[in-house]
Coordinates of C-alpha atoms in Angstrom, one line a residue:
X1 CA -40.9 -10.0 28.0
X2 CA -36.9 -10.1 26.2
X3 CA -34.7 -13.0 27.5
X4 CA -31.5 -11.6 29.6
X5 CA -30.1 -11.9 26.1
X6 CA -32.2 -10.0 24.0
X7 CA -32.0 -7.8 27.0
X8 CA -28.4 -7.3 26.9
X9 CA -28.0 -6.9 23.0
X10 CA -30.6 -4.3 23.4
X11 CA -28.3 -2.5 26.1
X12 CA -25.3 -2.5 23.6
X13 CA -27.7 -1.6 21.2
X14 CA -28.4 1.8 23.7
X15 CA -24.6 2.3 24.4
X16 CA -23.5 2.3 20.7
X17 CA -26.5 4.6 19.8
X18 CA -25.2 6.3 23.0
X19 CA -21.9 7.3 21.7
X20 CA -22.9 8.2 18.3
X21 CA -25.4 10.9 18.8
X22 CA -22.6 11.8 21.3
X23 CA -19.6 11.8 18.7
X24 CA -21.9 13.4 15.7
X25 CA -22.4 16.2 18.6
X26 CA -18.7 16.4 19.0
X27 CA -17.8 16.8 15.4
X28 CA -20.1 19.7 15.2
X29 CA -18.2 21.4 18.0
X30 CA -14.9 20.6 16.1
X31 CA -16.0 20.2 12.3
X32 CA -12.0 19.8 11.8
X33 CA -12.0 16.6 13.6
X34 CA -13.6 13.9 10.6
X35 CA -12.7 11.0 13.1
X36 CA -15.6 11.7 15.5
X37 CA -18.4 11.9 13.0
X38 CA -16.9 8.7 11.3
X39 CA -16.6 7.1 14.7
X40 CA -20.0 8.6 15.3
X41 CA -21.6 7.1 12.2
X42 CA -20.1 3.6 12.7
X43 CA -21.4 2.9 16.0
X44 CA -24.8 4.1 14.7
X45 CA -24.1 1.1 12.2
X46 CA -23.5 -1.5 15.3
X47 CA -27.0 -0.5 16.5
X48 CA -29.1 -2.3 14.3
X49 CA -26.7 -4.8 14.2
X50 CA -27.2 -5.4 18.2
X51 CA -30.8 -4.6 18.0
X52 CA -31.6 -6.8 15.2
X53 CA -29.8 -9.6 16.9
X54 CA -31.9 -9.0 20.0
X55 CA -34.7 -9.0 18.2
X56 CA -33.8 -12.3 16.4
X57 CA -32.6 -14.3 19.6
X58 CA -36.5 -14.2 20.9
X59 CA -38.0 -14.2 17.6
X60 CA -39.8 -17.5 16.6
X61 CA -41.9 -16.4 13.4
X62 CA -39.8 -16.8 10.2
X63 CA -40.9 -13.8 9.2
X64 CA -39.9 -12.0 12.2
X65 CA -36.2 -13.5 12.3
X66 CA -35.9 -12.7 8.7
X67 CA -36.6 -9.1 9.0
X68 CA -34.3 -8.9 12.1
X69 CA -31.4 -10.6 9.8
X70 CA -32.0 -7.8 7.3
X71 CA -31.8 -5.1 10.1
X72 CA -28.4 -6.9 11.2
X73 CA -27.0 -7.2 7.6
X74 CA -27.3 -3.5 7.4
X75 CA -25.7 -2.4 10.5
X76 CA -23.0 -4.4 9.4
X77 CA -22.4 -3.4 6.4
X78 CA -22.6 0.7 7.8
X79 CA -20.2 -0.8 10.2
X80 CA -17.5 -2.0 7.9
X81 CA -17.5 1.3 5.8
X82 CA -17.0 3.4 8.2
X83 CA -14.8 1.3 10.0
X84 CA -12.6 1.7 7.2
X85 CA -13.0 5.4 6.9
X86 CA -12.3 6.0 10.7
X87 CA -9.1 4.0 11.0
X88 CA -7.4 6.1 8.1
X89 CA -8.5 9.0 9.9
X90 CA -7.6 8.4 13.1
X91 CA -3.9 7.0 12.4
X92 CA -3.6 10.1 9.8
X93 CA -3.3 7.8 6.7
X94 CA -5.8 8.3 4.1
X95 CA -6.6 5.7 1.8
X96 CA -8.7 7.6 -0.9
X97 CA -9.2 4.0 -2.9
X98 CA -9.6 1.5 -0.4
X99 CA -12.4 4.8 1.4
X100 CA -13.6 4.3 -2.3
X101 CA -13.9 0.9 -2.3
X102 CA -15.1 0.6 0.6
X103 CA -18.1 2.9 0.0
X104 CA -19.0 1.2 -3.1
X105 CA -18.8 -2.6 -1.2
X106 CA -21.5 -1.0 1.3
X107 CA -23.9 0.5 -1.2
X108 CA -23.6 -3.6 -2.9
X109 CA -23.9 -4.9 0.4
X110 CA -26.8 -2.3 0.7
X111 CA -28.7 -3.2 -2.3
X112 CA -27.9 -7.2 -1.9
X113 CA -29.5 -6.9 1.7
X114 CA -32.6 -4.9 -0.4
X115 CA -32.8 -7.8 -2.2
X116 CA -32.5 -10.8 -0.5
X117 CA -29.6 -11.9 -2.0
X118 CA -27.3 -12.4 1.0
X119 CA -29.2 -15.5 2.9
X120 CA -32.2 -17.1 3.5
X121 CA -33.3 -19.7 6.9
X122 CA -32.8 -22.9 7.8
X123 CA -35.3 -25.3 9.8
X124 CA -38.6 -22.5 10.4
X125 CA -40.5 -25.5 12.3
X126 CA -39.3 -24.5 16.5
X127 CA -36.6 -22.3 15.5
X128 CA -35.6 -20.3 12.4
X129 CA -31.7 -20.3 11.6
X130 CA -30.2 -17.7 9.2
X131 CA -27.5 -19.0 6.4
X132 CA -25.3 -17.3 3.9
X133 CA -26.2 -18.1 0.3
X134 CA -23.0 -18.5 -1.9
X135 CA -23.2 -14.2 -3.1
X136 CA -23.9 -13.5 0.4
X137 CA -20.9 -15.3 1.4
X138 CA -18.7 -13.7 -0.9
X139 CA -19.9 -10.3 0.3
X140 CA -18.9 -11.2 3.8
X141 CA -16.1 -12.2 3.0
X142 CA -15.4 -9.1 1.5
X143 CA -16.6 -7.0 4.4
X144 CA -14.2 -9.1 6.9
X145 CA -11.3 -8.6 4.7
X146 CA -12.2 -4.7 4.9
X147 CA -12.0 -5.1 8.7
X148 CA -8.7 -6.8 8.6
X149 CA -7.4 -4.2 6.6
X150 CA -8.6 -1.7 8.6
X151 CA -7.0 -3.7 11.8
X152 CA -3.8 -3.2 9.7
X153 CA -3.7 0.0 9.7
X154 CA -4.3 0.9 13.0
X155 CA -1.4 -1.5 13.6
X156 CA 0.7 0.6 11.4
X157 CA -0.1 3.8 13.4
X158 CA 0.6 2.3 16.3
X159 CA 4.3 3.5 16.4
X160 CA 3.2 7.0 15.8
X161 CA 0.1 6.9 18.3
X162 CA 1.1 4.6 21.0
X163 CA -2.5 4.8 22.0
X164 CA -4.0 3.0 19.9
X165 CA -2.3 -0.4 20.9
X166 CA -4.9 -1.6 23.1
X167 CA -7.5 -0.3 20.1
X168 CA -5.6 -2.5 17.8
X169 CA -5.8 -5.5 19.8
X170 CA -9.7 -4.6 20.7
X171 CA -10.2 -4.2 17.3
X172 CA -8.2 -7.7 15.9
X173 CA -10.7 -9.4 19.3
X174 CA -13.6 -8.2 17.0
X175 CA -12.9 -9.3 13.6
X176 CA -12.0 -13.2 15.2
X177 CA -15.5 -12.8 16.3
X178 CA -16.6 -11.9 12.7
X179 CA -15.2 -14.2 11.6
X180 CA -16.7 -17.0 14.1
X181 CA -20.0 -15.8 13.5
X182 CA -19.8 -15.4 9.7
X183 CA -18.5 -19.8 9.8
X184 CA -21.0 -20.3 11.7
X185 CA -23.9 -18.7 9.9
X186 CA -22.2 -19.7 6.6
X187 CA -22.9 -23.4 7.3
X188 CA -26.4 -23.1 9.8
X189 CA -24.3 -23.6 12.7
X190 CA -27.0 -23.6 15.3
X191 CA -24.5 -21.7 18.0
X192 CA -23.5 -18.7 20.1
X193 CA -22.8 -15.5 18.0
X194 CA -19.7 -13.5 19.5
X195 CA -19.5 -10.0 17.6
X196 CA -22.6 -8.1 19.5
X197 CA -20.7 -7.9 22.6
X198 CA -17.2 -8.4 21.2
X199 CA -17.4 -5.0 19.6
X200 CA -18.3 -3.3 23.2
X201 CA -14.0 -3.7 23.4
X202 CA -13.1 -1.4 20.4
X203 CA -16.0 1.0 21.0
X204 CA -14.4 1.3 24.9
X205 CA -11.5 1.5 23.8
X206 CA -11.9 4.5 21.2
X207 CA -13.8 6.3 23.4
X208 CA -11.0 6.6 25.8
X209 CA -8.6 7.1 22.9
X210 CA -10.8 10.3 21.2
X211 CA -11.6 11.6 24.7
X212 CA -8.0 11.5 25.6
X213 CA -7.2 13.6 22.4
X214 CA -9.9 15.9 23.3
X215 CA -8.8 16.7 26.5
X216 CA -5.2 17.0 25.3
X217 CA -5.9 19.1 22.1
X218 CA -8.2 21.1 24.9
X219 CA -5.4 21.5 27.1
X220 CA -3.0 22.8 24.5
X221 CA -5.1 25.4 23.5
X222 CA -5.8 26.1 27.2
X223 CA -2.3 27.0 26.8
X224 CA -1.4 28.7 24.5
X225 CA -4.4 30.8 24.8
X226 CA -2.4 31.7 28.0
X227 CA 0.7 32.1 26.2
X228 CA -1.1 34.6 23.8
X229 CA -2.6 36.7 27.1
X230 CA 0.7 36.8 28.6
X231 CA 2.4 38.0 25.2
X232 CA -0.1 40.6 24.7
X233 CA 0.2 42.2 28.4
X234 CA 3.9 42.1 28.1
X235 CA 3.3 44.0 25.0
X236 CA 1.1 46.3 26.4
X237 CA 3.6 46.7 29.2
X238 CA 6.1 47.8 26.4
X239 CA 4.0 50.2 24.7
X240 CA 3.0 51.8 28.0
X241 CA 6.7 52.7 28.7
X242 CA 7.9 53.6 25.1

């Protein structure tokens, strides 16, 4: 039987799994349109994050909490590359070298997590607490300044996509709570972890944003496909009298 609060991490776990079958779906129907399968893929990265956490808050056995961290650490590091991939695609900016970089931080972070070289427990006699080593804290670090960059540049696009303000402050919410969390694990901080349900607000908020597109971008075409009917009967029209 899950506490409520493996119960709930397990719920975001289903809404972020949720929208990204449901974006990866969408980008098939518009292939054009990288943003959805980007946006698709990085909420499939704050799955295992969510579920792993769940699975850690209940977990007693060492070994169990240890193989939920390592699901966690690599939901998180899916997250943070294709967070940065999705915010230069959504505000219309593409970063080749920081999509680079980022790419090549999560295949480190990838291989670290493989490896065992990102943290280890603290106190396995009632309750099993996850801290960063020293490389594993550098490799956060690096993630969260990722995050923050990618923050920035939704802020940047703001002007051009009024839209995305409340993203952009959803999204800034988030990273504070990365940034709790990462403190707290960094020094065994036996305390409440914030980013599982903190990144419900940017998810929410994106999913209004690209659904509001959609509908727009459908509407336009809506129209003009009108515009195009009503040109080619008045051109018929035309030919019929010449």
């Amino acid at each position: 039987m899950w506490s409520p609060l493996a119960t709930l991490l397990f719920t975001w776990a289903a809404i972020y799994t949720s929208a990204g079958v449901y974006f990866c779906m969408l980008h098939v129907r518009r292939p054009t349109h990288r943003e959805y399968l980007a946006f698709g893929l990085l909420t499939f990265g704050l799955a295992p994050w969510s579920a792993g956490a769940a699975v850690g808050s209940d977990a007693i056995d060492p070994s169990v909490v240890s193989a939920a961290i390592q699901v966690e650490y690599v939901g998180g590091f899916l997250t943070v590359v294709y967070f940065v991939d999705f915010s230069t695609l959504l505000v219309g900016r593409e970063a080749p070298r920081m999509t680079r970089a980022a790419y090549v931080f999560g295949y480190v972070g990838l291989a670290a997590t493989a490896g065992g070289f990102l943290g280890g427990l603290r106190g396995v006699t009632d309750y099993a607490e996850p801290i960063f080593t020293l490389p594993g804290a550098f490799l956060v670090g690096c993630g969260l300044g990722f995050a923050a960059w990618s923050v920035w540049t939704l802020a940047r696009g703001r002007d051009e996509h009024p839209d995305l303000r409340v993203v952009v402050w959803a999204a800034a919410v988030s990273v504070g709570a990365a940034v709790h969390d990462a403190a707290r694990r960094f020094v065994g901080d036996d305390g409440p972890y914030l980013l599982e349900h903190a990144a419900l607000l940017p998810v929410l908020t994106v999913v209004w944003v690209l659904l509001r597109r959609f509908v727009h971008a459908a509407a336009q075409l809506g129209a003009r496909t009108d515009e195009l009917r009503r040109s080619y009967s008045e051109h018929r029209v035309v030919q019929e009298e010449l």
